[in-house]
Every structure is written in structure tokens, then in C-alpha cells.
GROMACS .gro file of C-alpha atoms in nm:
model
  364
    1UNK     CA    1   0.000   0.000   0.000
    2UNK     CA    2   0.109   0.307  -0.099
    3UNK     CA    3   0.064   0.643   0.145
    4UNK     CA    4  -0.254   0.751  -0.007
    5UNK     CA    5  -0.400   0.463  -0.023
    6UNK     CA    6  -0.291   0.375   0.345
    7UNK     CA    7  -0.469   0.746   0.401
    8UNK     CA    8  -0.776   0.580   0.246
    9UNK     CA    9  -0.803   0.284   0.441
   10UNK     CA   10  -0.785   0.459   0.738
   11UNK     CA   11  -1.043   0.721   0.706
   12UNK     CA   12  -1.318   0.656   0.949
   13UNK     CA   13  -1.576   0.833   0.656
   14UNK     CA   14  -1.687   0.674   0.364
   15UNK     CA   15  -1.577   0.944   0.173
   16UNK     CA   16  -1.265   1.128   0.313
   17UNK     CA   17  -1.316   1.414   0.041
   18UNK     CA   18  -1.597   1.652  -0.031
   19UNK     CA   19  -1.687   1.933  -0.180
   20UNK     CA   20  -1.743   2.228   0.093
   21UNK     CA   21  -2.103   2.434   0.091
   22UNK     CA   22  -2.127   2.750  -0.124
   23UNK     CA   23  -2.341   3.016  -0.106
   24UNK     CA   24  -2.507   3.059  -0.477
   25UNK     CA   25  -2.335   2.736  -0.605
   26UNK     CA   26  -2.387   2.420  -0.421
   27UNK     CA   27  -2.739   2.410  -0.556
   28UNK     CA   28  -2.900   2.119  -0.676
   29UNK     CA   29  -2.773   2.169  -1.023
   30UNK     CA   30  -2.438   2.188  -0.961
   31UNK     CA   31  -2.406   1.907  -0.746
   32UNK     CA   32  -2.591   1.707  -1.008
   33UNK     CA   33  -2.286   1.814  -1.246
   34UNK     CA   34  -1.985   1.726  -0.969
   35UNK     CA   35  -2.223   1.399  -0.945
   36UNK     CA   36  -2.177   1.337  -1.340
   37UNK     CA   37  -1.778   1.447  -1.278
   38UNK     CA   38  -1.731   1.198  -1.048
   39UNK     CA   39  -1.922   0.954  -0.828
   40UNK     CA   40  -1.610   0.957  -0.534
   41UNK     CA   41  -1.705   1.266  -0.274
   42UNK     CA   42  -1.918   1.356  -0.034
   43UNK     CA   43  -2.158   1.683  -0.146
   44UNK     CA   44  -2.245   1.955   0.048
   45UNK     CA   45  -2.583   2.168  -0.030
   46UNK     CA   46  -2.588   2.539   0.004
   47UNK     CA   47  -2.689   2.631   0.380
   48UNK     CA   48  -3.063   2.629   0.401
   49UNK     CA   49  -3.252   2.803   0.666
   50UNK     CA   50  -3.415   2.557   0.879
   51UNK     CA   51  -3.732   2.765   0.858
   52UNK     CA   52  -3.725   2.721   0.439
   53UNK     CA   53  -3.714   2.359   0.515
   54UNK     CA   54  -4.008   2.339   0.778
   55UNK     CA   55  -4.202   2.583   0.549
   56UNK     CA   56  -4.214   2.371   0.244
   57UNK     CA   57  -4.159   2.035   0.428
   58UNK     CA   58  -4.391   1.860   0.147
   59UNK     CA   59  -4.141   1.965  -0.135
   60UNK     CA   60  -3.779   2.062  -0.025
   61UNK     CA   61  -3.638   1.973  -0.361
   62UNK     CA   62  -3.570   2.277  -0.490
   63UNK     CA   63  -3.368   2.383  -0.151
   64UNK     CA   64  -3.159   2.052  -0.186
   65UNK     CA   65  -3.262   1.849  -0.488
   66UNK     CA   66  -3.322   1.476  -0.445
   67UNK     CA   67  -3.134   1.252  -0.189
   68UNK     CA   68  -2.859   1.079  -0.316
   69UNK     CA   69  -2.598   0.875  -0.092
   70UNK     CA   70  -2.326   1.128  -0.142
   71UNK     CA   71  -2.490   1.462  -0.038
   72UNK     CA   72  -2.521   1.582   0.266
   73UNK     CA   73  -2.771   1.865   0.354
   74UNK     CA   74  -2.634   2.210   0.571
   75UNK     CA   75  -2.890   2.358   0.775
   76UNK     CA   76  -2.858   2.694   0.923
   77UNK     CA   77  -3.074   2.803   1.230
   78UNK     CA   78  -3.056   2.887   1.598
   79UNK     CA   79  -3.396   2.741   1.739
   80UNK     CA   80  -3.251   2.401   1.863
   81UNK     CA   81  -3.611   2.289   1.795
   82UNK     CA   82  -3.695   2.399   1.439
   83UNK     CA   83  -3.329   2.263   1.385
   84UNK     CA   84  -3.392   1.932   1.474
   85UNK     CA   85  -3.754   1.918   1.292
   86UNK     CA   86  -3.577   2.036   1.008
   87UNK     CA   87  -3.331   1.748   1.027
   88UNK     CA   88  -3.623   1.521   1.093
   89UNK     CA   89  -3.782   1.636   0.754
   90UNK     CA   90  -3.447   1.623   0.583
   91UNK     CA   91  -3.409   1.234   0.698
   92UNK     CA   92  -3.800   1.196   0.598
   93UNK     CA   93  -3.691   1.269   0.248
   94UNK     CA   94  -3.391   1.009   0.220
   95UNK     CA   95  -3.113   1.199   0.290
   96UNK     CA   96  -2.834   1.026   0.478
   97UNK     CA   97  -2.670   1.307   0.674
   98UNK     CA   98  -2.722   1.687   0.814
   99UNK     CA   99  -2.453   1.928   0.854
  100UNK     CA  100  -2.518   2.228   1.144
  101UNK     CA  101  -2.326   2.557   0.957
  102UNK     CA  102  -2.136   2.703   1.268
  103UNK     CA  103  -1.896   2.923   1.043
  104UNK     CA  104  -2.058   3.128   0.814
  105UNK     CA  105  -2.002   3.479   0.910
  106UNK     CA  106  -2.233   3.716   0.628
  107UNK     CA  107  -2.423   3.980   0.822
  108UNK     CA  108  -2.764   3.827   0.728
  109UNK     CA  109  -2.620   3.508   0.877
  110UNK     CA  110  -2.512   3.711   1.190
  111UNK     CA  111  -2.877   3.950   1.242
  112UNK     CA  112  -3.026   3.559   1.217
  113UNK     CA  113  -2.790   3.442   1.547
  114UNK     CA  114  -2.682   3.157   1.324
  115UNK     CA  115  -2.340   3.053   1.136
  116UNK     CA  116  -2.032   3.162   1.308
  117UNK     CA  117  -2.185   3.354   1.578
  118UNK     CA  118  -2.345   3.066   1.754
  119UNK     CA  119  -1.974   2.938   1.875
  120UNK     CA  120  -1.977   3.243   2.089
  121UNK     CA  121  -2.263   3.024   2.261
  122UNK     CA  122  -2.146   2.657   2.243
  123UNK     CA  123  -2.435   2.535   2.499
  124UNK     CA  124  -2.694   2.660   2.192
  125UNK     CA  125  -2.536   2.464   1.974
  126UNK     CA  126  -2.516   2.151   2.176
  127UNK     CA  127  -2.858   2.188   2.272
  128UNK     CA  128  -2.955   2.138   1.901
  129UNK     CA  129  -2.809   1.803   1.894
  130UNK     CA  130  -2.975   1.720   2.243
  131UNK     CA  131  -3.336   1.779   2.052
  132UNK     CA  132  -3.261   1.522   1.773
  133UNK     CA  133  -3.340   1.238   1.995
  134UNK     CA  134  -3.651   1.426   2.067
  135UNK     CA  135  -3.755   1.485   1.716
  136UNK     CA  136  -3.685   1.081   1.606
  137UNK     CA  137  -3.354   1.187   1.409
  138UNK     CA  138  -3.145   0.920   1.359
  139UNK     CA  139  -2.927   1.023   1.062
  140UNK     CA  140  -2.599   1.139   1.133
  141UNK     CA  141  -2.560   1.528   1.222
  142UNK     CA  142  -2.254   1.696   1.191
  143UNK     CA  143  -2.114   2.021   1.247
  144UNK     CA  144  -1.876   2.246   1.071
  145UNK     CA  145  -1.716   2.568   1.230
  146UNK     CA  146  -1.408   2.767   1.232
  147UNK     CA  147  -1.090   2.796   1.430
  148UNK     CA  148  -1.231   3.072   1.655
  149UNK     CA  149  -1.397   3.394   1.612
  150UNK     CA  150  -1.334   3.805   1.607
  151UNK     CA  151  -1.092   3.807   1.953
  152UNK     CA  152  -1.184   3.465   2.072
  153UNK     CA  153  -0.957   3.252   1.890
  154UNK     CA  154  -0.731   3.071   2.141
  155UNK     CA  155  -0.705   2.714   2.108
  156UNK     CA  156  -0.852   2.649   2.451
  157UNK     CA  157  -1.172   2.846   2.290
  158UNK     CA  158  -1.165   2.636   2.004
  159UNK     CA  159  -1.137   2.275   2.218
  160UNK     CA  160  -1.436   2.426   2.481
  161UNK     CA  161  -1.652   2.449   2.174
  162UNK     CA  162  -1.550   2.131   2.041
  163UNK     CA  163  -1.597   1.981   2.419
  164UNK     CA  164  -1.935   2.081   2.505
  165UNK     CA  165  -2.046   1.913   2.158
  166UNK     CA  166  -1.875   1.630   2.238
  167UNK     CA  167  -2.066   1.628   2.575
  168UNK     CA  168  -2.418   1.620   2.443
  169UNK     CA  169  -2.651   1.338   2.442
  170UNK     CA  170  -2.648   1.287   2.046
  171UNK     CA  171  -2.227   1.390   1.978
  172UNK     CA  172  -2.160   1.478   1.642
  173UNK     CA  173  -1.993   1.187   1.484
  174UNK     CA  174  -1.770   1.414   1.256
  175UNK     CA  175  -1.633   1.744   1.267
  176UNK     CA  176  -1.568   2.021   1.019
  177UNK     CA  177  -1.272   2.271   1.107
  178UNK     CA  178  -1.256   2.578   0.886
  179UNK     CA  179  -0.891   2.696   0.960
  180UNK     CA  180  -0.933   3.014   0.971
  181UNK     CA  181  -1.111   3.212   1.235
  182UNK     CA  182  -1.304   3.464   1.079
  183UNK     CA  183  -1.416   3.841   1.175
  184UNK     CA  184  -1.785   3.920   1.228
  185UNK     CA  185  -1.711   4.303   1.202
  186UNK     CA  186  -1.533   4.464   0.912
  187UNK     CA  187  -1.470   4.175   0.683
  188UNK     CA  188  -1.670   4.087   0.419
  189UNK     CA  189  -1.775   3.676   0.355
  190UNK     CA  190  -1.513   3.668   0.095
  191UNK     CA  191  -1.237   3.910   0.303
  192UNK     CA  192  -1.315   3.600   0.531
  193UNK     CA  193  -1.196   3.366   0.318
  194UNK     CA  194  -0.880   3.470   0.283
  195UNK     CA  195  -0.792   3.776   0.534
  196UNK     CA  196  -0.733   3.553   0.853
  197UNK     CA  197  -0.432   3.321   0.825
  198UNK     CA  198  -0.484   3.001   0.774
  199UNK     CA  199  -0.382   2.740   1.099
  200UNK     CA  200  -0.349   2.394   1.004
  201UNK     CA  201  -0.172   2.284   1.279
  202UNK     CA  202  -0.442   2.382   1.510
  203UNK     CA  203  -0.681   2.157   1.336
  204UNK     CA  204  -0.398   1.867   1.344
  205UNK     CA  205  -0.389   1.889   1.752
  206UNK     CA  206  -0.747   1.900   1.773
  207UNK     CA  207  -0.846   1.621   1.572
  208UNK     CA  208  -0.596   1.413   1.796
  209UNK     CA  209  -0.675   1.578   2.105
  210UNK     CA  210  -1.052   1.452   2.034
  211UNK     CA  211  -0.980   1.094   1.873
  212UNK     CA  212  -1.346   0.998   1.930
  213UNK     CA  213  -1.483   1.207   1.663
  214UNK     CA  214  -1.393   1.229   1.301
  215UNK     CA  215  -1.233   1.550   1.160
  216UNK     CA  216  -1.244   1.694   0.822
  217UNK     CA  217  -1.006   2.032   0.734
  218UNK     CA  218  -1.105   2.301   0.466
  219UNK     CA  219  -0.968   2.624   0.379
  220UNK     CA  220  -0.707   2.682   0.099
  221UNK     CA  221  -0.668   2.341  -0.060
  222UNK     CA  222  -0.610   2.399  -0.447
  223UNK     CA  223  -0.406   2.140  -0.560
  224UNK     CA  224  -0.379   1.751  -0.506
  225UNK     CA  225  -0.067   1.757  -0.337
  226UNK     CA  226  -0.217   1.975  -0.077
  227UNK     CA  227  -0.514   1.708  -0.037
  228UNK     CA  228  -0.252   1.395  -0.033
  229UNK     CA  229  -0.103   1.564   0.300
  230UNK     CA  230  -0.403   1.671   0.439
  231UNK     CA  231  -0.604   1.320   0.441
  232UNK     CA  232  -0.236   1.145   0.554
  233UNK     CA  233  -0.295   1.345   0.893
  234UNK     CA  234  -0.671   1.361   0.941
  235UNK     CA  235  -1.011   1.146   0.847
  236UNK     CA  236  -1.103   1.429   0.579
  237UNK     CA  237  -1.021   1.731   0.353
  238UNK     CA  238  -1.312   1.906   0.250
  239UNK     CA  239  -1.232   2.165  -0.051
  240UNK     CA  240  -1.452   2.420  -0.193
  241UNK     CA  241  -1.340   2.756  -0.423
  242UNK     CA  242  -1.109   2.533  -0.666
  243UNK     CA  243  -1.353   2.349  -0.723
  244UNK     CA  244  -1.620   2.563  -0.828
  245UNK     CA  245  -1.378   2.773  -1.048
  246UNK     CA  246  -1.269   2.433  -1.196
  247UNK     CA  247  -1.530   2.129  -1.162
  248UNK     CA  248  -1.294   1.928  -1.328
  249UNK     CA  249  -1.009   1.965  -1.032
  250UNK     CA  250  -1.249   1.613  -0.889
  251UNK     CA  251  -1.078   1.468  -1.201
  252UNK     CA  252  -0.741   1.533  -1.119
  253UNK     CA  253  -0.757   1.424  -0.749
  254UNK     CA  254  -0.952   1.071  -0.911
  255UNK     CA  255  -0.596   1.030  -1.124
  256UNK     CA  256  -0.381   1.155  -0.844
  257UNK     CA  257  -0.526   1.010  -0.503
  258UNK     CA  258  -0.811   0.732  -0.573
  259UNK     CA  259  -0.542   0.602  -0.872
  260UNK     CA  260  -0.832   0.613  -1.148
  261UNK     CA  261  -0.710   0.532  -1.500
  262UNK     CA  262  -0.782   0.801  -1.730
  263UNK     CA  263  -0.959   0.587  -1.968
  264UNK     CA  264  -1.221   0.551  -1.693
  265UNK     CA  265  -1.236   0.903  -1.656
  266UNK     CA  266  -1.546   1.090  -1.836
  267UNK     CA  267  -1.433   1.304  -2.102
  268UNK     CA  268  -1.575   1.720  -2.086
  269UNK     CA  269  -1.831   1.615  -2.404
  270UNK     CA  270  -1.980   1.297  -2.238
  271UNK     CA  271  -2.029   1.499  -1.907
  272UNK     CA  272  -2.199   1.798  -2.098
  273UNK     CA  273  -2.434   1.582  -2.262
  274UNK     CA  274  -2.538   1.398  -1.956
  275UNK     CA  275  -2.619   1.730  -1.755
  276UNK     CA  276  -2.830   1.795  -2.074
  277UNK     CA  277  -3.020   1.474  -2.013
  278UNK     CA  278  -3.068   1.546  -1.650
  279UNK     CA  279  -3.181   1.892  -1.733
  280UNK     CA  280  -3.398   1.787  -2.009
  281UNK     CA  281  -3.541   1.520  -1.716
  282UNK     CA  282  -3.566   1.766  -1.461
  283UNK     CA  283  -3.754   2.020  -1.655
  284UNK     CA  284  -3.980   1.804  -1.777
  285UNK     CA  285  -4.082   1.652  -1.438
  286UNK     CA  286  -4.122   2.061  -1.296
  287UNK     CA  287  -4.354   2.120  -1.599
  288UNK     CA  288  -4.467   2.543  -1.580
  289UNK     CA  289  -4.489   2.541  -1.196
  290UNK     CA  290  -4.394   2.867  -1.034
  291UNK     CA  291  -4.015   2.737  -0.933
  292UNK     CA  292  -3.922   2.632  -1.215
  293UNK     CA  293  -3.556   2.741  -1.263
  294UNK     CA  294  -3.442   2.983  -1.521
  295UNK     CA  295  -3.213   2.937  -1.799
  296UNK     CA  296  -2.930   3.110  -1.671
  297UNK     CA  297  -2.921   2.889  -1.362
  298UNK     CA  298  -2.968   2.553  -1.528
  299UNK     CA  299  -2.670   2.723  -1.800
  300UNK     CA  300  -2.468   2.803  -1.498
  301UNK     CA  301  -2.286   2.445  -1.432
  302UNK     CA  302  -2.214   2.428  -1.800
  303UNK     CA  303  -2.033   2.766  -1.797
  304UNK     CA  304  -1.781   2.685  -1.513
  305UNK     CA  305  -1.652   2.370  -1.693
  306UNK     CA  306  -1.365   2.513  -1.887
  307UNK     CA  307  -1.089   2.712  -1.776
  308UNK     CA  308  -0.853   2.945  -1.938
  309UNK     CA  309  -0.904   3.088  -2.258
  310UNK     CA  310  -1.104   2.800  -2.383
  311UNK     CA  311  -1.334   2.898  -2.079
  312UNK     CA  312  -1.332   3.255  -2.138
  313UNK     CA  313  -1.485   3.188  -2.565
  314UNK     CA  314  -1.723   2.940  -2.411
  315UNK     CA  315  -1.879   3.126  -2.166
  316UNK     CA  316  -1.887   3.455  -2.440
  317UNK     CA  317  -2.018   3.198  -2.669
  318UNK     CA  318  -2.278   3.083  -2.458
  319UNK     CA  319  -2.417   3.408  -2.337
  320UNK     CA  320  -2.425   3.529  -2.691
  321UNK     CA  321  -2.684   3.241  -2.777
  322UNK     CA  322  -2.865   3.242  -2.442
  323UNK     CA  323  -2.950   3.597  -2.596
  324UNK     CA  324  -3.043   3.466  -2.933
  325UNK     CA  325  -3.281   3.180  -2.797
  326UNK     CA  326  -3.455   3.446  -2.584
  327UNK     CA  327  -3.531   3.647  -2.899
  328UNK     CA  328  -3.660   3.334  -3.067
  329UNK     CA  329  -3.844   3.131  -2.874
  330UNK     CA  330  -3.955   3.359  -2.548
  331UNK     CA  331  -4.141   3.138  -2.376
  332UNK     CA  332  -3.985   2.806  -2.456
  333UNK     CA  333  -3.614   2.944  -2.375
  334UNK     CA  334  -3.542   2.675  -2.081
  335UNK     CA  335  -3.640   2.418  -2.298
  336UNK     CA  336  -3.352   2.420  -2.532
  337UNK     CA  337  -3.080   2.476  -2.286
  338UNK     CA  338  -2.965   2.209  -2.530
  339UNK     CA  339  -2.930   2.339  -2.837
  340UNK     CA  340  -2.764   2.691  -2.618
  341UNK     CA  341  -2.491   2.472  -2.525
  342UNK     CA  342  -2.413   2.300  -2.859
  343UNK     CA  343  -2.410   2.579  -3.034
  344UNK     CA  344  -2.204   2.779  -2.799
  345UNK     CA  345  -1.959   2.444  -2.835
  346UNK     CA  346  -1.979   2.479  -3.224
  347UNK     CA  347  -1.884   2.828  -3.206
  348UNK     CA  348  -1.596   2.811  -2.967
  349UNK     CA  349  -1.432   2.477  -3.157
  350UNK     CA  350  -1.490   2.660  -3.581
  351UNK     CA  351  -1.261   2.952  -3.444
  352UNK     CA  352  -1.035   2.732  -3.191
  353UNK     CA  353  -0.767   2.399  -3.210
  354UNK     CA  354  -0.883   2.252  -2.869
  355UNK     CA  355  -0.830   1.929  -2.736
  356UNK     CA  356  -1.181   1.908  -2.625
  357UNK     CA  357  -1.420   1.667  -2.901
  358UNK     CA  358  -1.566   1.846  -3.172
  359UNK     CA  359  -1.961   1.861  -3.077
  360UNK     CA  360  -2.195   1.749  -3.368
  361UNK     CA  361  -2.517   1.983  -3.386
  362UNK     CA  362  -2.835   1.809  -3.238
  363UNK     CA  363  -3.116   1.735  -3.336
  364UNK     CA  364  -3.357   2.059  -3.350
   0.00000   0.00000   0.00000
């Protein structure tokens, strides 16, 4: 066995990498894409409001798309009670885990008394995983959080947190460290994510200080390399802004770490047509109903494919006939997300030597 591998075996998750929650782009559709990319990591929604998921309890779909084994849904709250029922309807609806977002430090987030605020108040936290037993949850619930917050960022802050979790009746199984603390005054989300220095070591004490919980690290891992030594110290490395500029970064860690061959890996063309499929599947299942998504959000995936100059003509090329379908066909615009993205393909391989397949026109 080589180190990686080794790393593997030893994970206590099922799958040691994931993709981190994003604001605007872990939706539904994207994850569907990552899905298509590759089958190997765990996938984090977009925080949802517990009160969005208690408020349309019958249909959460659109929050969090289907359940699938490899997602896992963030809920954001401060009610330990409407967290839990939340959790409860989550698990109702075949999802296999719940994630608690204890980091996120937006000033929406903050006027709520959720995301990074609430580990100023550990005991609120805890007291949301004492209410799952009340509320018949039996999926895991995890939480993720940072390294401290504003002045409190000591390590003995950090393990007090992690403690009185640890010391409620339903402990979190696995644990998320964001490593960075972040600022709830003066720095923006994104200042956040890259203003405070980052403190790996911390996270490597206190995953061994606490052996009886799992630990996943994220913040700042852009290449494979970086992932290799992260998972070769701790159960999990959880990675999010590479890959949402480049989706296809899940392709390079299935070559480098999980050893894939790269004849087994899909190539850009057949994963573009089978995000057309599940788009063409999806819309027709949503028929006219009031949430059905526009074309510029079911385009979106599509557009963040290709990097580089490649990337830049595709995207150019794809807005240009997003315009041109909306001229022609007004009301039916969605429907031929299709026949967008082909000819946006056409365009961008006439007037460029790419390695990517040529794409045939389809069928209109």
C-alpha cells in the first residue's frame, strides 16, 4: 500500500473528500454536475434556513434536490427545535446526513444568530443536537465551524466548543474545522476567506486531542498535493473555491489520489451531454410550476466547466446564444438549454484547435 491509499483505508468516513457548501453554487444543479464528474465525494448543499425547510416540508427539492448517498444537507438556524424538525424532515426525504453551519459569518447570517456567531454560545449549539433524539432523528448530524472567532480565537476556545459538543446526548460523529477564524465586524464573507491566516496545525492537535470524533479540514486546498497531505494526517479534507472555479479539479484528485485510470475518466463532451439529459429530465418533471428554474441557472454548471481561454470563448459563446434563444423562442427558452450549449460548443471549436471533441449539432 502506498501512502494515499494507506490514508484511504484509514479514514473513518466513507468518503474522506468533499466538496465544501457554497453560497449561490452548491445548488441542486451543480451538485448534479460534480455527481456526473465523479461519483467519489461527499456533497455539500448550500446552507438552508431551517425555517425554508419546515415551510415547504412537502417539497424541499428545490432547496436541496433529491437525496442521493453522497450529499449531505447544511442547515442553518438557531432554534434548537426547528433545527432538529428540520433534520427530521431532511431524513423523511432520504437523505443520509445533516450538517449544522457554525462558520458562516455574512451579516444576514449574523442578524439571524446563526453561522459563526453561535460558537460564541457553544451550549446553543449543543442543545440542538440534544433535541434530535426528541424529534426521532437518527441520521448522522454533523457540524462544521471555524478555528475561533473576532478576539476569541485561542485554542482552549476552540477545544471548549468542540468539548461541550462532544458532551451532548447525540455527539456529532464528525467534525468540520474551517482553519481560519473569521471576523464578524469589518470583513466581508469573501475578506473571510482569505484575510485571517490560515492554521493547520491547530486543526492537526485538535483532531488528535478529540480521537473519538472524526475530523475533516477546509480552507485553501487547491491542488492535489495539498489534499494527499491533508487526508495522511486527518479522516477528511473538504475543498470548496477550486472546485467551483474548476469542476474538473475532482478529475485530477480521481488520477492523483483514488489512482483512477484516465480511460475511466469521463471526457468534458460525455459529461456535458449527460447534464443535458438530466436537465432535459428535470424540466420536464417541474412542468410550468412557479419554481421552475431559469435558464441562466440551469446554463450556470455548463459555464464553469472550462478554464482558461477556452473557458473565457465558451462562456462569451454561450451568453451570446442564451441571448439569441430568448429572442426566438420567449417562452420556450429553458427548454432548449440544449441546443444553447451546442451551439455555444460549435462556435468556440470553428474559431479554436482545442483538445476538447468536436460537438456534432443536435437534433432541432
Amino acid at each position: 500500500m502506498n501512502v494515499v491509499t494507506t490514508a484511504l483505508s484509514m479514514s473513518r468516513l466513507v468518503r474522506p473528500i468533499s466538496v465544501a457548501p457554497m453560497i449561490d453554487v452548491t445548488n441542486p444543479h451543480f451538485l448534479q454536475m460534480l455527481r456526473i464528474i465523479s461519483p467519489r465525494y461527499a456533497l455539500y448543499t448550500e446552507m438552508i434556513h431551517s425555517n425554508a425547510i419546515i415551510n415547504h416540508r412537502e417539497d424541499i427539492s428545490r432547496f436541496v434536490g433529491v437525496a442521493n448517498e453522497d450529499t449531505v444537507v447544511q442547515l442553518g438556524g438557531c432554534d434548537p427545535g426547528n433545527m432538529a424538525l428540520a433534520s427530521k424532515i431532511v431524513q423523511d426525504h432520504g437523505f443520509k446526513e445533516v450538517n449544522i453551519n457554525v462558520g458562516c459569518p455574512s451579516d444576514r447570517v449574523q442578524h439571524g444568530n446563526f453561522g459563526a456567531v453561535l460558537m460564541k454560545t457553544p451550549h446553543v449549539v449543543a442543545n440542538m443536537l440534544n433535541e434530535l433524539e426528541k424529534a426521532s432523528v437518527q441520521i448522522p448530524v454533523t457540524i462544521k465551524c471555524r478555528t475561533g472567532v473576532d478576539d476569541l480565537d485561542s485554542i482552549e476556545f476552540l477545544h471548549n466548543f468542540i468539548e461541550v459538543q462532544l458532551s451532548s446526548s447525540r455527539p456529532p460523529p464528525h467534525i468540520i474545522i474551517h482553519a481560519r477564524k473569521c471576523h464578524l465586524q469589518g470583513l466581508s464573507p469573501r475578506q473571510n476567506r482569505n484575510i485571517p491566516p490560515l492554521d493547520y496545525n491547530r486543526v492537526w492537535h485538535t483532531a488528535k486531542k478529540y480521537p473519538q470524533a472524526a475530523f475533516s479540514i477546509n480552507g485553501g486546498f487547491r491542488t492535489t498535493e495539498s489534499v494527499i497531505e491533508a487526508i495522511s494526517k486527518i479522516d477528511g479534507c473538504m475543498i470548496g473555491r477550486e472546485v467551483m472555479d474548476n469542476p474538473m479539479f475532482l478529475q485530477q484528485l480521481d488520477r492523483d489520489v483514488y489512482k483512477i485510470p484516465e480511460v475511466q475518466l469521463q471526457s468534458s463532451a460525455s459529461i456535458i451531454d449527460n447534464y443535458l439529459s438530466y436537465v432535459n429530465d428535470f424540466l420536464s418533471a417541474k412542468g410550468h410550476g412557479a419554481h421552475r428554474p431559469s435558464i441562466a441557472i440551469m446554463a450556470k454548471p455548463v459555464m464553469m466547466l472550462y478554464q482558461g481561454g477556452l473557458g473565457r470563448r465558451f462562456r462569451r459563446a454561450l451568453g451570446e446564444e442564451m441571448i439569441l434563444e430568448r429572442k426566438n423562442s420567449k417562452d420556450l427558452a429553458i427548454w432548449n438549454l440544449d441546443r444553447v450549449v451546442y451551439r455555444a460548443m460549435e462556435q468556440v471549436n470553428l474559431n479554436q484547435e482545442s483538445d476538447e471533441p468536436k460537438y456534432q449539432r443536435a437534433s432541432l
